[in-house]
Coordinates of C-alpha atoms and ligand atoms in Angstrom, one line a residue:
M1 CA 87.7 86.3 101.9
H2 CA 87.9 89.9 100.9
N3 CA 89.0 91.1 104.4
A4 CA 88.9 94.5 106.2
T5 CA 92.3 95.6 104.9
H6 CA 91.1 95.1 101.3
N7 CA 87.9 97.0 102.0
A8 CA 89.7 100.3 102.4
I9 CA 90.9 100.0 98.9
P10 CA 88.4 100.7 96.1
V11 CA 87.8 97.8 93.7
I12 CA 85.9 97.9 90.5
A13 CA 84.7 94.4 89.6
I14 CA 84.0 93.8 86.0
D15 CA 82.5 90.4 85.1
G16 CA 81.0 88.9 82.0
P17 CA 81.2 86.1 79.4
S18 CA 84.2 85.6 77.1
A19 CA 84.8 88.3 74.5
S20 CA 82.4 90.7 76.1
G21 CA 85.1 93.4 76.0
K22 CA 85.8 93.1 79.7
G23 CA 89.6 92.9 79.4
T24 CA 90.0 96.0 77.1
I25 CA 87.5 98.0 79.1
A26 CA 88.9 97.0 82.5
E27 CA 92.5 97.8 81.4
L28 CA 91.5 101.3 80.1
V29 CA 89.5 102.1 83.3
A30 CA 92.6 101.1 85.4
T31 CA 94.9 103.2 83.3
E32 CA 92.5 106.2 83.5
L33 CA 92.3 105.9 87.3
G34 CA 95.9 104.9 87.9
F35 CA 94.6 101.7 89.5
H36 CA 96.1 98.2 89.4
Y37 CA 94.6 95.7 87.0
L38 CA 93.8 92.0 87.6
D39 CA 93.2 89.8 84.6
S40 CA 91.9 86.8 86.5
G41 CA 91.2 84.8 83.4
A42 CA 95.0 84.8 82.7
L43 CA 95.5 82.9 86.0
Y44 CA 93.2 80.1 84.8
R45 CA 94.9 80.1 81.4
I46 CA 98.3 79.8 83.1
V47 CA 97.0 76.8 85.2
A48 CA 95.7 75.1 82.0
L49 CA 99.1 75.7 80.2
A50 CA 101.1 74.4 83.2
A51 CA 98.9 71.3 83.5
K52 CA 99.4 70.6 79.8
Q53 CA 103.1 71.1 80.1
Q54 CA 103.2 68.5 82.9
N55 CA 100.9 66.1 81.1
I56 CA 98.1 66.5 83.7
A57 CA 94.6 66.1 82.4
W58 CA 92.5 69.2 82.8
D59 CA 89.7 67.1 84.3
D60 CA 91.9 65.8 87.1
A61 CA 90.8 68.3 89.8
L62 CA 93.3 67.3 92.5
A63 CA 96.3 66.9 90.3
V64 CA 95.6 70.3 88.6
A65 CA 95.1 72.0 92.0
E66 CA 98.4 70.5 93.2
C67 CA 100.1 71.8 90.0
A68 CA 98.5 75.3 90.6
K69 CA 99.9 75.5 94.1
N70 CA 103.5 75.2 92.9
L71 CA 103.4 77.8 90.1
V72 CA 105.6 80.9 90.3
I73 CA 103.6 83.5 88.4
E74 CA 104.9 87.1 87.8
F75 CA 103.2 90.0 86.1
K76 CA 105.6 92.5 84.8
N77 CA 104.0 95.4 82.9
S78 CA 102.1 93.6 80.1
Q79 CA 104.1 90.4 80.2
I80 CA 103.4 87.3 82.2
F81 CA 106.0 84.9 83.4
L82 CA 105.5 81.3 84.5
N83 CA 108.4 79.8 86.4
G84 CA 110.6 82.4 84.7
A85 CA 109.4 81.8 81.2
D86 CA 107.5 84.5 79.2
I87 CA 104.1 82.8 78.5
S88 CA 102.2 86.0 77.6
E89 CA 101.4 84.8 74.1
A90 CA 101.2 81.1 74.8
I91 CA 98.1 81.5 77.1
R92 CA 96.1 83.5 74.6
T93 CA 95.3 80.7 72.2
E94 CA 91.8 79.2 71.8
E95 CA 93.1 76.0 73.2
M96 CA 94.2 77.6 76.4
G97 CA 90.9 79.5 76.6
K98 CA 89.1 76.2 76.5
G99 CA 91.6 74.6 78.9
A100 CA 91.1 77.5 81.3
S101 CA 87.4 76.9 81.4
R102 CA 87.9 73.2 82.0
V103 CA 90.3 73.7 85.0
A104 CA 88.1 76.5 86.3
V105 CA 85.2 74.2 87.1
H106 CA 87.2 72.6 89.9
A107 CA 86.5 74.2 93.4
A108 CA 90.0 73.0 94.5
V109 CA 91.7 74.9 91.7
R110 CA 89.7 78.0 92.3
E111 CA 90.6 77.9 96.0
V112 CA 94.3 77.9 95.2
L113 CA 93.9 81.1 93.2
V114 CA 92.0 83.1 95.8
D115 CA 94.9 84.6 97.8
L116 CA 96.8 85.3 94.6
Q117 CA 93.8 87.4 93.4
H118 CA 93.4 89.2 96.7
N119 CA 97.1 90.2 96.6
F120 CA 96.4 92.4 93.6
C121 CA 94.2 94.6 95.8
K122 CA 96.7 97.4 96.6
A123 CA 96.4 101.2 96.9
P124 CA 95.3 103.3 95.2
G125 CA 92.8 100.8 93.9
L126 CA 92.1 97.8 91.6
V127 CA 90.1 97.0 88.5
A128 CA 89.5 93.3 88.5
D129 CA 88.1 91.4 85.5
G130 CA 86.8 87.9 85.3
R131 CA 83.7 85.8 86.0
D132 CA 83.4 85.9 89.8
M133 CA 85.0 89.2 90.8
G134 CA 81.8 90.7 92.1
T135 CA 80.2 87.5 93.4
V136 CA 83.1 85.6 95.1
I137 CA 86.5 87.3 95.1
F138 CA 85.6 90.9 95.8
P139 CA 82.0 90.8 97.1
N140 CA 82.4 94.2 98.8
A141 CA 83.6 96.0 95.7
P142 CA 81.9 99.5 95.7
L143 CA 81.3 99.2 91.9
K144 CA 80.4 96.0 90.1
V145 CA 79.7 95.9 86.4
F146 CA 78.4 93.0 84.4
L147 CA 79.3 93.3 80.7
T148 CA 77.6 91.3 78.1
A149 CA 76.8 91.1 74.4
A150 CA 75.0 88.7 72.0
T151 CA 77.0 85.5 71.4
E152 CA 77.3 86.2 67.7
V153 CA 78.7 89.7 68.4
R154 CA 81.2 88.3 70.8
A155 CA 82.2 85.5 68.4
Q156 CA 82.7 88.0 65.7
R157 CA 84.9 90.2 67.9
R158 CA 87.0 87.2 69.0
Y159 CA 87.4 86.1 65.4
Q160 CA 88.6 89.6 64.4
Q161 CA 91.0 89.6 67.3
L162 CA 92.6 86.3 66.2
I163 CA 92.9 87.6 62.6
N164 CA 94.5 90.7 63.9
K165 CA 97.0 88.7 65.8
K166 CA 97.5 86.4 62.8
Q167 CA 96.7 83.5 65.0
A168 CA 93.8 82.2 63.0
D169 CA 96.0 80.3 60.6
N170 CA 98.9 79.1 62.7
D171 CA 97.0 78.5 65.9
T172 CA 93.9 76.4 65.5
Q173 CA 93.0 77.4 62.0
S174 CA 89.8 78.6 63.7
S175 CA 86.9 79.5 61.5
Y176 CA 84.2 81.8 62.7
A177 CA 81.9 78.7 63.1
D178 CA 84.5 77.0 65.3
I179 CA 84.9 80.2 67.5
L180 CA 81.1 80.5 67.8
Q181 CA 80.8 76.9 68.9
D182 CA 83.8 77.3 71.4
L183 CA 82.2 80.4 72.9
Q184 CA 78.8 78.6 73.3
E185 CA 80.5 75.7 75.0
R186 CA 82.6 78.0 77.2
D187 CA 79.5 80.1 78.2
A188 CA 77.6 76.9 79.1
R189 CA 80.5 75.5 81.2
D190 CA 81.1 78.9 82.9
Q191 CA 77.4 79.4 83.7
G192 CA 76.6 75.8 84.6
R193 CA 79.4 74.9 87.0
T194 CA 78.6 74.7 90.7
S195 CA 81.7 76.5 92.0
A196 CA 81.5 80.3 91.3
P197 CA 79.4 80.1 88.2
L198 CA 79.3 83.1 85.8
I199 CA 76.3 85.1 87.1
K200 CA 75.6 88.8 87.5
A201 CA 76.0 89.9 91.1
K202 CA 72.7 91.3 92.5
D203 CA 74.3 94.7 93.0
A204 CA 76.1 94.8 89.7
I205 CA 75.2 97.2 86.9
L206 CA 74.3 95.5 83.6
L207 CA 76.0 96.9 80.6
E208 CA 75.2 95.5 77.2
T209 CA 78.0 96.3 74.7
D210 CA 76.5 95.1 71.4
H211 CA 76.1 98.6 70.1
L212 CA 78.5 100.3 72.4
G213 CA 82.1 101.5 71.5
I214 CA 84.9 100.8 73.9
S215 CA 85.3 104.4 74.9
Q216 CA 81.6 104.8 75.6
A217 CA 81.8 101.7 77.9
V218 CA 84.9 103.0 79.6
D219 CA 83.2 106.4 80.2
Y220 CA 80.1 104.7 81.5
V221 CA 82.2 102.8 84.1
L222 CA 84.2 105.9 85.1
Q223 CA 81.0 107.9 85.5
N224 CA 79.4 105.3 87.7
F225 CA 82.6 105.0 89.8
Q226 CA 82.5 108.8 90.4
L227 CA 78.9 108.6 91.4
K228 CA 79.7 105.8 93.9
N229 CA 82.6 107.8 95.3
C230 CA 80.5 110.9 95.8
K231 CA 77.9 109.2 97.9
Ligands
LIG301 O1 88.6 85.8 80.6 P1 89.3 84.6 79.9 O2 88.6 84.2 78.6 O3 90.7 84.8 79.8 O4 89.0 83.4 80.9 C1 89.3 82.1 80.5 C2 88.4 81.1 81.3 O5 88.8 81.2 82.7 C3 86.9 81.4 81.3 O6 86.2 80.9 80.3 C4 86.5 80.9 82.7 O7 86.1 79.5 82.6 C5 87.7 81.0 83.5 N1 87.6 82.1 84.5 C6 87.0 81.9 85.7 N2 86.9 82.8 86.6 C7 87.5 84.0 86.4 C8 88.2 84.3 85.2 C9 88.2 83.3 84.2 O8 86.4 80.8 85.9 N3 87.4 84.9 87.4

């Protein structure tokens, strides 16, 4: 659990569905405050990649959890290493996004990743993005934000991101329709699972980003953080 030591360190928990803008917003808030940043989705993507490399089926809860226990994961600046290999790009594909949401349904897998996530909580503070940051991993976070946007808006953003990264052709040849369908499936799986489902924490602020620019969303989070700190 999020223990007393961690409680002294401020955490901003930012949760929401895929492509809601969480990652970009959380990273910018962290930079602005000089806080550490946890991209918890990357951990599930790494587990999916490692399982695939070891020919373990994503649906095999115990084998995937065992595989997750033995991973050596290092975050160095914006690069991520798995057992010494740079996998920063390899985990960003649509396939690994889907794989991440398949391995993330298993309670045994989630359990293995808890300490790893708590270890990111260091002075002067942490901005943590994911699905269960405010509900399960950092329930005492002084500020929780739940970001969301219409499915079509999120699918369009994701599609644009892939085009910008020139992955649309050489990755999955994803069309907008494929991406929309993947997002809908991923939302359903994330919201419908019994272990740490995607849900707004009761004390989280809801922020809809359909018509909001990135910098407006970042300012909104920063203003709310200042308000909390002044109490
Ligand atoms: O945020 P990202 O798209 O990288 O996350 C990939 C998948 O990992 C999500 O669809 C979700 O199933 C899972 N995940 C999770 N809990 C988190 C972060 C991500 O279950 N805290």
